[in-house]
Amino acid sequence: MTDTANPTTSCDHGDHGYITDKARYLARLKRIEGQSRGIHRMVEDEKYCIDILTQISALTSALQSVAVGLLEDHLRHCVADAALAGGDIAEEKVREASQAIARLVR
């Protein structure tokens, strides 16, 4: 899906960078969902605080891993293609990626 009117919502040539790894991302997100439900159960069952915090740390790391993978795919696909095209679209894609990185490191 192309959206040249709003360059921040998609790649200008169609598929997103993660599309070749979509099944792998979905499988990882499904495991993350299971981890989240497990933490919920731990709180319901009044498990030890440190054990819950350990699981939250693992969940956070798993989400960060997915985010970094998506960002890498975006840089290799959408940003690289925009850089080849040059001009305003290239600047916008670099700015968009920089903003995403800033959100991830907060």
PDB file of N, CA and C in Angstrom:
ATOM      1  N   MET A   1       0.838  -1.167   0.000  1.00  0.00           N
ATOM      2  CA  MET A   1       0.000   0.000   0.000  1.00  0.00           C
ATOM      3  C   MET A   1       0.883   1.231   0.000  1.00  0.00           C
ATOM      4  N   THR A   2       0.698   2.131  -0.941  1.00  0.00           N
ATOM      5  CA  THR A   2       1.533   3.310  -1.055  1.00  0.00           C
ATOM      6  C   THR A   2       0.776   4.530  -0.582  1.00  0.00           C
ATOM      7  N   ASP A   3       1.495   5.433   0.062  1.00  0.00           N
ATOM      8  CA  ASP A   3       0.877   6.655   0.562  1.00  0.00           C
ATOM      9  C   ASP A   3       1.870   7.788   0.383  1.00  0.00           C
ATOM     10  N   THR A   4       1.901   8.375  -0.809  1.00  0.00           N
ATOM     11  CA  THR A   4       2.859   9.442  -1.072  1.00  0.00           C
ATOM     12  C   THR A   4       2.430  10.751  -0.446  1.00  0.00           C
ATOM     13  N   ALA A   5       1.154  10.903  -0.107  1.00  0.00           N
ATOM     14  CA  ALA A   5       0.691  12.122   0.549  1.00  0.00           C
ATOM     15  C   ALA A   5       1.207  12.214   1.973  1.00  0.00           C
ATOM     16  N   ASN A   6       1.428  11.068   2.616  1.00  0.00           N
ATOM     17  CA  ASN A   6       1.933  11.050   3.986  1.00  0.00           C
ATOM     18  C   ASN A   6       3.095  10.065   4.063  1.00  0.00           C
ATOM     19  N   PRO A   7       4.329  10.556   3.833  1.00  0.00           N
ATOM     20  CA  PRO A   7       5.469   9.661   3.754  1.00  0.00           C
ATOM     21  C   PRO A   7       5.820   8.969   5.061  1.00  0.00           C
ATOM     22  N   THR A   8       5.241   9.381   6.183  1.00  0.00           N
ATOM     23  CA  THR A   8       5.593   8.771   7.458  1.00  0.00           C
ATOM     24  C   THR A   8       4.766   7.534   7.766  1.00  0.00           C
ATOM     25  N   THR A   9       3.808   7.190   6.917  1.00  0.00           N
ATOM     26  CA  THR A   9       2.941   6.059   7.234  1.00  0.00           C
ATOM     27  C   THR A   9       3.301   4.785   6.507  1.00  0.00           C
ATOM     28  N   SER A  10       4.115   4.856   5.460  1.00  0.00           N
ATOM     29  CA  SER A  10       4.434   3.636   4.737  1.00  0.00           C
ATOM     30  C   SER A  10       5.672   3.843   3.885  1.00  0.00           C
ATOM     31  N   CYS A  11       6.158   2.731   3.362  1.00  0.00           N
ATOM     32  CA  CYS A  11       7.209   2.801   2.355  1.00  0.00           C
ATOM     33  C   CYS A  11       6.543   3.225   1.060  1.00  0.00           C
ATOM     34  N   ASP A  12       7.269   3.902   0.244  1.00  0.00           N
ATOM     35  CA  ASP A  12       6.672   4.437  -0.971  1.00  0.00           C
ATOM     36  C   ASP A  12       6.536   3.416  -2.091  1.00  0.00           C
ATOM     37  N   HIS A  13       7.063   2.221  -1.884  1.00  0.00           N
ATOM     38  CA  HIS A  13       7.017   1.242  -2.959  1.00  0.00           C
ATOM     39  C   HIS A  13       6.185   0.021  -2.625  1.00  0.00           C
ATOM     40  N   GLY A  14       5.490   0.015  -1.517  1.00  0.00           N
ATOM     41  CA  GLY A  14       4.604  -1.105  -1.228  1.00  0.00           C
ATOM     42  C   GLY A  14       4.904  -1.803   0.067  1.00  0.00           C
ATOM     43  N   ASP A  15       5.468  -3.000  -0.026  1.00  0.00           N
ATOM     44  CA  ASP A  15       5.663  -3.857   1.134  1.00  0.00           C
ATOM     45  C   ASP A  15       6.542  -3.214   2.202  1.00  0.00           C
ATOM     46  N   HIS A  16       6.233  -3.553   3.440  1.00  0.00           N
ATOM     47  CA  HIS A  16       7.045  -3.106   4.566  1.00  0.00           C
ATOM     48  C   HIS A  16       8.289  -3.975   4.667  1.00  0.00           C
ATOM     49  N   GLY A  17       9.326  -3.445   5.296  1.00  0.00           N
ATOM     50  CA  GLY A  17      10.598  -4.151   5.385  1.00  0.00           C
ATOM     51  C   GLY A  17      10.525  -5.463   6.135  1.00  0.00           C
ATOM     52  N   TYR A  18       9.590  -5.612   7.053  1.00  0.00           N
ATOM     53  CA  TYR A  18       9.504  -6.829   7.866  1.00  0.00           C
ATOM     54  C   TYR A  18       8.733  -7.952   7.187  1.00  0.00           C
ATOM     55  N   ILE A  19       8.194  -7.698   6.010  1.00  0.00           N
ATOM     56  CA  ILE A  19       7.268  -8.645   5.391  1.00  0.00           C
ATOM     57  C   ILE A  19       7.895 -10.022   5.171  1.00  0.00           C
ATOM     58  N   THR A  20       9.190 -10.082   4.888  1.00  0.00           N
ATOM     59  CA  THR A  20       9.823 -11.384   4.661  1.00  0.00           C
ATOM     60  C   THR A  20       9.973 -12.173   5.956  1.00  0.00           C
ATOM     61  N   ASP A  21       9.945 -11.490   7.096  1.00  0.00           N
ATOM     62  CA  ASP A  21      10.053 -12.137   8.402  1.00  0.00           C
ATOM     63  C   ASP A  21       8.745 -12.078   9.187  1.00  0.00           C
ATOM     64  N   LYS A  22       7.651 -11.808   8.510  1.00  0.00           N
ATOM     65  CA  LYS A  22       6.375 -11.620   9.185  1.00  0.00           C
ATOM     66  C   LYS A  22       6.006 -12.807  10.072  1.00  0.00           C
ATOM     67  N   ALA A  23       6.144 -14.022   9.573  1.00  0.00           N
ATOM     68  CA  ALA A  23       5.782 -15.211  10.351  1.00  0.00           C
ATOM     69  C   ALA A  23       6.643 -15.307  11.612  1.00  0.00           C
ATOM     70  N   ARG A  24       7.918 -14.990  11.487  1.00  0.00           N
ATOM     71  CA  ARG A  24       8.818 -15.041  12.648  1.00  0.00           C
ATOM     72  C   ARG A  24       8.419 -13.977  13.670  1.00  0.00           C
ATOM     73  N   TYR A  25       8.099 -12.775  13.207  1.00  0.00           N
ATOM     74  CA  TYR A  25       7.660 -11.728  14.129  1.00  0.00           C
ATOM     75  C   TYR A  25       6.362 -12.121  14.826  1.00  0.00           C
ATOM     76  N   LEU A  26       5.431 -12.668  14.082  1.00  0.00           N
ATOM     77  CA  LEU A  26       4.160 -13.077  14.678  1.00  0.00           C
ATOM     78  C   LEU A  26       4.367 -14.169  15.724  1.00  0.00           C
ATOM     79  N   ALA A  27       5.262 -15.114  15.445  1.00  0.00           N
ATOM     80  CA  ALA A  27       5.547 -16.179  16.419  1.00  0.00           C
ATOM     81  C   ALA A  27       6.171 -15.593  17.686  1.00  0.00           C
ATOM     82  N   ARG A  28       7.093 -14.651  17.519  1.00  0.00           N
ATOM     83  CA  ARG A  28       7.719 -14.019  18.683  1.00  0.00           C
ATOM     84  C   ARG A  28       6.695 -13.231  19.488  1.00  0.00           C
ATOM     85  N   LEU A  29       5.817 -12.522  18.799  1.00  0.00           N
ATOM     86  CA  LEU A  29       4.793 -11.746  19.498  1.00  0.00           C
ATOM     87  C   LEU A  29       3.808 -12.661  20.226  1.00  0.00           C
ATOM     88  N   LYS A  30       3.534 -13.811  19.661  1.00  0.00           N
ATOM     89  CA  LYS A  30       2.656 -14.769  20.335  1.00  0.00           C
ATOM     90  C   LYS A  30       3.299 -15.266  21.626  1.00  0.00           C
ATOM     91  N   ARG A  31       4.622 -15.526  21.586  1.00  0.00           N
ATOM     92  CA  ARG A  31       5.333 -15.935  22.806  1.00  0.00           C
ATOM     93  C   ARG A  31       5.328 -14.808  23.832  1.00  0.00           C
ATOM     94  N   ILE A  32       5.505 -13.590  23.363  1.00  0.00           N
ATOM     95  CA  ILE A  32       5.482 -12.429  24.260  1.00  0.00           C
ATOM     96  C   ILE A  32       4.108 -12.301  24.905  1.00  0.00           C
ATOM     97  N   GLU A  33       3.065 -12.512  24.130  1.00  0.00           N
ATOM     98  CA  GLU A  33       1.703 -12.479  24.664  1.00  0.00           C
ATOM     99  C   GLU A  33       1.544 -13.523  25.773  1.00  0.00           C
ATOM    100  N   GLY A  34       2.088 -14.705  25.549  1.00  0.00           N
ATOM    101  CA  GLY A  34       2.041 -15.756  26.564  1.00  0.00           C
ATOM    102  C   GLY A  34       2.807 -15.356  27.820  1.00  0.00           C
ATOM    103  N   GLN A  35       3.963 -14.713  27.633  1.00  0.00           N
ATOM    104  CA  GLN A  35       4.731 -14.242  28.784  1.00  0.00           C
ATOM    105  C   GLN A  35       3.913 -13.223  29.589  1.00  0.00           C
ATOM    106  N   SER A  36       3.235 -12.341  28.896  1.00  0.00           N
ATOM    107  CA  SER A  36       2.428 -11.328  29.567  1.00  0.00           C
ATOM    108  C   SER A  36       1.300 -11.974  30.371  1.00  0.00           C
ATOM    109  N   ARG A  37       0.649 -12.962  29.782  1.00  0.00           N
ATOM    110  CA  ARG A  37      -0.409 -13.669  30.512  1.00  0.00           C
ATOM    111  C   ARG A  37       0.170 -14.390  31.731  1.00  0.00           C
ATOM    112  N   GLY A  38       1.377 -14.932  31.585  1.00  0.00           N
ATOM    113  CA  GLY A  38       2.036 -15.602  32.701  1.00  0.00           C
ATOM    114  C   GLY A  38       2.308 -14.647  33.850  1.00  0.00           C
ATOM    115  N   ILE A  39       2.721 -13.443  33.528  1.00  0.00           N
ATOM    116  CA  ILE A  39       2.965 -12.432  34.563  1.00  0.00           C
ATOM    117  C   ILE A  39       1.651 -12.078  35.247  1.00  0.00           C
ATOM    118  N   HIS A  40       0.608 -11.957  34.476  1.00  0.00           N
ATOM    119  CA  HIS A  40      -0.713 -11.667  35.033  1.00  0.00           C
ATOM    120  C   HIS A  40      -1.109 -12.744  36.040  1.00  0.00           C
ATOM    121  N   ARG A  41      -0.888 -14.005  35.657  1.00  0.00           N
ATOM    122  CA  ARG A  41      -1.205 -15.117  36.567  1.00  0.00           C
ATOM    123  C   ARG A  41      -0.338 -15.066  37.824  1.00  0.00           C
ATOM    124  N   MET A  42       0.917 -14.706  37.656  1.00  0.00           N
ATOM    125  CA  MET A  42       1.816 -14.633  38.805  1.00  0.00           C
ATOM    126  C   MET A  42       1.300 -13.618  39.825  1.00  0.00           C
ATOM    127  N   VAL A  43       0.825 -12.479  39.336  1.00  0.00           N
ATOM    128  CA  VAL A  43       0.277 -11.462  40.243  1.00  0.00           C
ATOM    129  C   VAL A  43      -1.006 -11.977  40.881  1.00  0.00           C
ATOM    130  N   GLU A  44      -1.886 -12.579  40.080  1.00  0.00           N
ATOM    131  CA  GLU A  44      -3.116 -13.144  40.636  1.00  0.00           C
ATOM    132  C   GLU A  44      -2.818 -14.164  41.730  1.00  0.00           C
ATOM    133  N   ASP A  45      -1.781 -14.970  41.499  1.00  0.00           N
ATOM    134  CA  ASP A  45      -1.421 -16.026  42.447  1.00  0.00           C
ATOM    135  C   ASP A  45      -0.502 -15.533  43.565  1.00  0.00           C
ATOM    136  N   GLU A  46      -0.267 -14.236  43.570  1.00  0.00           N
ATOM    137  CA  GLU A  46       0.546 -13.588  44.611  1.00  0.00           C
ATOM    138  C   GLU A  46       1.940 -14.204  44.742  1.00  0.00           C
ATOM    139  N   LYS A  47       2.602 -14.375  43.604  1.00  0.00           N
ATOM    140  CA  LYS A  47       3.959 -14.908  43.596  1.00  0.00           C
ATOM    141  C   LYS A  47       4.939 -13.874  44.139  1.00  0.00           C
ATOM    142  N   TYR A  48       6.132 -14.307  44.415  1.00  0.00           N
ATOM    143  CA  TYR A  48       7.182 -13.470  44.985  1.00  0.00           C
ATOM    144  C   TYR A  48       7.523 -12.318  44.041  1.00  0.00           C
ATOM    145  N   CYS A  49       7.625 -11.109  44.613  1.00  0.00           N
ATOM    146  CA  CYS A  49       7.851  -9.885  43.829  1.00  0.00           C
ATOM    147  C   CYS A  49       9.040  -9.999  42.884  1.00  0.00           C
ATOM    148  N   ILE A  50      10.158 -10.512  43.388  1.00  0.00           N
ATOM    149  CA  ILE A  50      11.366 -10.595  42.581  1.00  0.00           C
ATOM    150  C   ILE A  50      11.166 -11.526  41.393  1.00  0.00           C
ATOM    151  N   ASP A  51      10.418 -12.601  41.585  1.00  0.00           N
ATOM    152  CA  ASP A  51      10.127 -13.511  40.467  1.00  0.00           C
ATOM    153  C   ASP A  51       9.295 -12.804  39.395  1.00  0.00           C
ATOM    154  N   ILE A  52       8.352 -12.008  39.815  1.00  0.00           N
ATOM    155  CA  ILE A  52       7.525 -11.243  38.865  1.00  0.00           C
ATOM    156  C   ILE A  52       8.384 -10.226  38.132  1.00  0.00           C
ATOM    157  N   LEU A  53       9.228  -9.521  38.881  1.00  0.00           N
ATOM    158  CA  LEU A  53      10.107  -8.529  38.249  1.00  0.00           C
ATOM    159  C   LEU A  53      11.065  -9.179  37.251  1.00  0.00           C
ATOM    160  N   THR A  54      11.533 -10.363  37.567  1.00  0.00           N
ATOM    161  CA  THR A  54      12.409 -11.091  36.643  1.00  0.00           C
ATOM    162  C   THR A  54      11.677 -11.388  35.336  1.00  0.00           C
ATOM    163  N   GLN A  55      10.427 -11.808  35.446  1.00  0.00           N
ATOM    164  CA  GLN A  55       9.641 -12.095  34.248  1.00  0.00           C
ATOM    165  C   GLN A  55       9.321 -10.824  33.463  1.00  0.00           C
ATOM    166  N   ILE A  56       9.076  -9.726  34.163  1.00  0.00           N
ATOM    167  CA  ILE A  56       8.828  -8.448  33.490  1.00  0.00           C
ATOM    168  C   ILE A  56      10.078  -8.013  32.728  1.00  0.00           C
ATOM    169  N   SER A  57      11.236  -8.220  33.330  1.00  0.00           N
ATOM    170  CA  SER A  57      12.493  -7.900  32.656  1.00  0.00           C
ATOM    171  C   SER A  57      12.657  -8.725  31.384  1.00  0.00           C
ATOM    172  N   ALA A  58      12.341 -10.011  31.462  1.00  0.00           N
ATOM    173  CA  ALA A  58      12.427 -10.881  30.283  1.00  0.00           C
ATOM    174  C   ALA A  58      11.451 -10.426  29.197  1.00  0.00           C
ATOM    175  N   LEU A  59      10.251 -10.035  29.607  1.00  0.00           N
ATOM    176  CA  LEU A  59       9.244  -9.563  28.663  1.00  0.00           C
ATOM    177  C   LEU A  59       9.702  -8.273  27.997  1.00  0.00           C
ATOM    178  N   THR A  60      10.252  -7.366  28.783  1.00  0.00           N
ATOM    179  CA  THR A  60      10.758  -6.102  28.255  1.00  0.00           C
ATOM    180  C   THR A  60      11.860  -6.361  27.231  1.00  0.00           C
ATOM    181  N   SER A  61      12.772  -7.262  27.553  1.00  0.00           N
ATOM    182  CA  SER A  61      13.856  -7.599  26.623  1.00  0.00           C
ATOM    183  C   SER A  61      13.314  -8.197  25.333  1.00  0.00           C
ATOM    184  N   ALA A  62      12.315  -9.052  25.446  1.00  0.00           N
ATOM    185  CA  ALA A  62      11.717  -9.665  24.260  1.00  0.00           C
ATOM    186  C   ALA A  62      11.069  -8.604  23.368  1.00  0.00           C
ATOM    187  N   LEU A  63      10.347  -7.666  23.970  1.00  0.00           N
ATOM    188  CA  LEU A  63       9.727  -6.586  23.197  1.00  0.00           C
ATOM    189  C   LEU A  63      10.784  -5.696  22.552  1.00  0.00           C
ATOM    190  N   GLN A  64      11.849  -5.394  23.298  1.00  0.00           N
ATOM    191  CA  GLN A  64      12.922  -4.575  22.733  1.00  0.00           C
ATOM    192  C   GLN A  64      13.582  -5.278  21.551  1.00  0.00           C
ATOM    193  N   SER A  65      13.732  -6.579  21.646  1.00  0.00           N
ATOM    194  CA  SER A  65      14.318  -7.342  20.555  1.00  0.00           C
ATOM    195  C   SER A  65      13.462  -7.254  19.294  1.00  0.00           C
ATOM    196  N   VAL A  66      12.167  -7.371  19.458  1.00  0.00           N
ATOM    197  CA  VAL A  66      11.262  -7.237  18.315  1.00  0.00           C
ATOM    198  C   VAL A  66      11.359  -5.818  17.747  1.00  0.00           C
ATOM    199  N   ALA A  67      11.372  -4.829  18.619  1.00  0.00           N
ATOM    200  CA  ALA A  67      11.446  -3.437  18.169  1.00  0.00           C
ATOM    201  C   ALA A  67      12.735  -3.176  17.387  1.00  0.00           C
ATOM    202  N   VAL A  68      13.853  -3.662  17.884  1.00  0.00           N
ATOM    203  CA  VAL A  68      15.128  -3.461  17.194  1.00  0.00           C
ATOM    204  C   VAL A  68      15.119  -4.168  15.844  1.00  0.00           C
ATOM    205  N   GLY A  69      14.552  -5.362  15.785  1.00  0.00           N
ATOM    206  CA  GLY A  69      14.450  -6.076  14.513  1.00  0.00           C
ATOM    207  C   GLY A  69      13.604  -5.326  13.506  1.00  0.00           C
ATOM    208  N   LEU A  70      12.464  -4.810  13.952  1.00  0.00           N
ATOM    209  CA  LEU A  70      11.597  -4.030  13.063  1.00  0.00           C
ATOM    210  C   LEU A  70      12.300  -2.758  12.597  1.00  0.00           C
ATOM    211  N   LEU A  71      13.011  -2.119  13.509  1.00  0.00           N
ATOM    212  CA  LEU A  71      13.740  -0.907  13.148  1.00  0.00           C
ATOM    213  C   LEU A  71      14.821  -1.209  12.117  1.00  0.00           C
ATOM    214  N   GLU A  72      15.542  -2.307  12.331  1.00  0.00           N
ATOM    215  CA  GLU A  72      16.581  -2.701  11.374  1.00  0.00           C
ATOM    216  C   GLU A  72      15.975  -2.983  10.000  1.00  0.00           C
ATOM    217  N   ASP A  73      14.869  -3.697   9.977  1.00  0.00           N
ATOM    218  CA  ASP A  73      14.188  -3.969   8.705  1.00  0.00           C
ATOM    219  C   ASP A  73      13.754  -2.663   8.038  1.00  0.00           C
ATOM    220  N   HIS A  74      13.244  -1.737   8.840  1.00  0.00           N
ATOM    221  CA  HIS A  74      12.807  -0.442   8.308  1.00  0.00           C
ATOM    222  C   HIS A  74      13.985   0.326   7.709  1.00  0.00           C
ATOM    223  N   LEU A  75      15.110   0.331   8.421  1.00  0.00           N
ATOM    224  CA  LEU A  75      16.284   1.034   7.922  1.00  0.00           C
ATOM    225  C   LEU A  75      16.785   0.423   6.615  1.00  0.00           C
ATOM    226  N   ARG A  76      16.829  -0.900   6.562  1.00  0.00           N
ATOM    227  CA  ARG A  76      17.344  -1.583   5.364  1.00  0.00           C
ATOM    228  C   ARG A  76      16.402  -1.466   4.170  1.00  0.00           C
ATOM    229  N   HIS A  77      15.144  -1.299   4.441  1.00  0.00           N
ATOM    230  CA  HIS A  77      14.155  -1.334   3.368  1.00  0.00           C
ATOM    231  C   HIS A  77      13.664   0.076   3.036  1.00  0.00           C
ATOM    232  N   CYS A  78      12.854   0.627   3.898  1.00  0.00           N
ATOM    233  CA  CYS A  78      12.201   1.911   3.616  1.00  0.00           C
ATOM    234  C   CYS A  78      13.181   3.081   3.602  1.00  0.00           C
ATOM    235  N   VAL A  79      14.051   3.144   4.607  1.00  0.00           N
ATOM    236  CA  VAL A  79      14.976   4.284   4.689  1.00  0.00           C
ATOM    237  C   VAL A  79      16.021   4.205   3.579  1.00  0.00           C
ATOM    238  N   ALA A  80      16.550   3.022   3.332  1.00  0.00           N
ATOM    239  CA  ALA A  80      17.546   2.870   2.266  1.00  0.00           C
ATOM    240  C   ALA A  80      16.953   3.232   0.902  1.00  0.00           C
ATOM    241  N   ASP A  81      15.737   2.773   0.637  1.00  0.00           N
ATOM    242  CA  ASP A  81      15.092   3.113  -0.630  1.00  0.00           C
ATOM    243  C   ASP A  81      14.841   4.611  -0.744  1.00  0.00           C
ATOM    244  N   ALA A  82      14.415   5.224   0.348  1.00  0.00           N
ATOM    245  CA  ALA A  82      14.176   6.671   0.333  1.00  0.00           C
ATOM    246  C   ALA A  82      15.485   7.425   0.137  1.00  0.00           C
ATOM    247  N   ALA A  83      16.566   6.933   0.739  1.00  0.00           N
ATOM    248  CA  ALA A  83      17.867   7.589   0.580  1.00  0.00           C
ATOM    249  C   ALA A  83      18.309   7.542  -0.881  1.00  0.00           C
ATOM    250  N   LEU A  84      18.049   6.436  -1.554  1.00  0.00           N
ATOM    251  CA  LEU A  84      18.388   6.337  -2.977  1.00  0.00           C
ATOM    252  C   LEU A  84      17.577   7.331  -3.802  1.00  0.00           C
ATOM    253  N   ALA A  85      16.327   7.552  -3.424  1.00  0.00           N
ATOM    254  CA  ALA A  85      15.471   8.495  -4.136  1.00  0.00           C
ATOM    255  C   ALA A  85      15.895   9.935  -3.852  1.00  0.00           C
ATOM    256  N   GLY A  86      16.397  10.170  -2.623  1.00  0.00           N
ATOM    257  CA  GLY A  86      16.865  11.507  -2.252  1.00  0.00           C
ATOM    258  C   GLY A  86      15.724  12.479  -1.985  1.00  0.00           C
ATOM    259  N   GLY A  87      16.093  13.722  -1.810  1.00  0.00           N
ATOM    260  CA  GLY A  87      15.124  14.790  -1.622  1.00  0.00           C
ATOM    261  C   GLY A  87      14.420  14.771  -0.280  1.00  0.00           C
ATOM    262  N   ASP A  88      13.236  15.377  -0.274  1.00  0.00           N
ATOM    263  CA  ASP A  88      12.462  15.531   0.954  1.00  0.00           C
ATOM    264  C   ASP A  88      12.051  14.192   1.559  1.00  0.00           C
ATOM    265  N   ILE A  89      11.728  13.219   0.713  1.00  0.00           N
ATOM    266  CA  ILE A  89      11.296  11.920   1.236  1.00  0.00           C
ATOM    267  C   ILE A  89      12.432  11.252   2.000  1.00  0.00           C
ATOM    268  N   ALA A  90      13.655  11.395   1.507  1.00  0.00           N
ATOM    269  CA  ALA A  90      14.812  10.818   2.200  1.00  0.00           C
ATOM    270  C   ALA A  90      14.995  11.483   3.556  1.00  0.00           C
ATOM    271  N   GLU A  91      14.920  12.791   3.579  1.00  0.00           N
ATOM    272  CA  GLU A  91      15.064  13.505   4.848  1.00  0.00           C
ATOM    273  C   GLU A  91      13.971  13.126   5.832  1.00  0.00           C
ATOM    274  N   GLU A  92      12.753  12.980   5.351  1.00  0.00           N
ATOM    275  CA  GLU A  92      11.633  12.615   6.220  1.00  0.00           C
ATOM    276  C   GLU A  92      11.819  11.211   6.788  1.00  0.00           C
ATOM    277  N   LYS A  93      12.254  10.258   5.970  1.00  0.00           N
ATOM    278  CA  LYS A  93      12.447   8.884   6.447  1.00  0.00           C
ATOM    279  C   LYS A  93      13.574   8.810   7.478  1.00  0.00           C
ATOM    280  N   VAL A  94      14.639   9.572   7.287  1.00  0.00           N
ATOM    281  CA  VAL A  94      15.731   9.598   8.267  1.00  0.00           C
ATOM    282  C   VAL A  94      15.233  10.224   9.563  1.00  0.00           C
ATOM    283  N   ARG A  95      14.475  11.310   9.472  1.00  0.00           N
ATOM    284  CA  ARG A  95      13.914  11.965  10.662  1.00  0.00           C
ATOM    285  C   ARG A  95      12.963  11.007  11.394  1.00  0.00           C
ATOM    286  N   GLU A  96      12.139  10.315  10.647  1.00  0.00           N
ATOM    287  CA  GLU A  96      11.201   9.338  11.216  1.00  0.00           C
ATOM    288  C   GLU A  96      11.956   8.227  11.955  1.00  0.00           C
ATOM    289  N   ALA A  97      13.014   7.705  11.340  1.00  0.00           N
ATOM    290  CA  ALA A  97      13.810   6.645  11.972  1.00  0.00           C
ATOM    291  C   ALA A  97      14.502   7.178  13.228  1.00  0.00           C
ATOM    292  N   SER A  98      15.029   8.385  13.161  1.00  0.00           N
ATOM    293  CA  SER A  98      15.684   8.985  14.329  1.00  0.00           C
ATOM    294  C   SER A  98      14.706   9.143  15.499  1.00  0.00           C
ATOM    295  N   GLN A  99      13.501   9.556  15.190  1.00  0.00           N
ATOM    296  CA  GLN A  99      12.476   9.702  16.224  1.00  0.00           C
ATOM    297  C   GLN A  99      12.109   8.343  16.834  1.00  0.00           C
ATOM    298  N   ALA A 100      12.025   7.313  15.991  1.00  0.00           N
ATOM    299  CA  ALA A 100      11.728   5.964  16.494  1.00  0.00           C
ATOM    300  C   ALA A 100      12.846   5.473  17.412  1.00  0.00           C
ATOM    301  N   ILE A 101      14.089   5.732  17.022  1.00  0.00           N
ATOM    302  CA  ILE A 101      15.232   5.342  17.863  1.00  0.00           C
ATOM    303  C   ILE A 101      15.179   6.076  19.198  1.00  0.00           C
ATOM    304  N   ALA A 102      14.873   7.352  19.155  1.00  0.00           N
ATOM    305  CA  ALA A 102      14.778   8.143  20.393  1.00  0.00           C
ATOM    306  C   ALA A 102      13.704   7.577  21.322  1.00  0.00           C
ATOM    307  N   ARG A 103      12.571   7.167  20.750  1.00  0.00           N
ATOM    308  CA  ARG A 103      11.518   6.563  21.584  1.00  0.00           C
ATOM    309  C   ARG A 103      11.972   5.241  22.195  1.00  0.00           C
ATOM    310  N   LEU A 104      12.754   4.476  21.463  1.00  0.00           N
ATOM    311  CA  LEU A 104      13.209   3.179  21.958  1.00  0.00           C
ATOM    312  C   LEU A 104      14.229   3.303  23.089  1.00  0.00           C
ATOM    313  N   VAL A 105      15.028   4.339  23.070  1.00  0.00           N
ATOM    314  CA  VAL A 105      16.085   4.460  24.082  1.00  0.00           C
ATOM    315  C   VAL A 105      15.642   5.212  25.328  1.00  0.00           C
ATOM    316  N   ARG A 106      14.440   5.694  25.348  1.00  0.00           N
ATOM    317  CA  ARG A 106      13.929   6.386  26.546  1.00  0.00           C
ATOM    318  C   ARG A 106      13.691   5.417  27.655  1.00  0.00           C
TER     319      ARG A 106
END
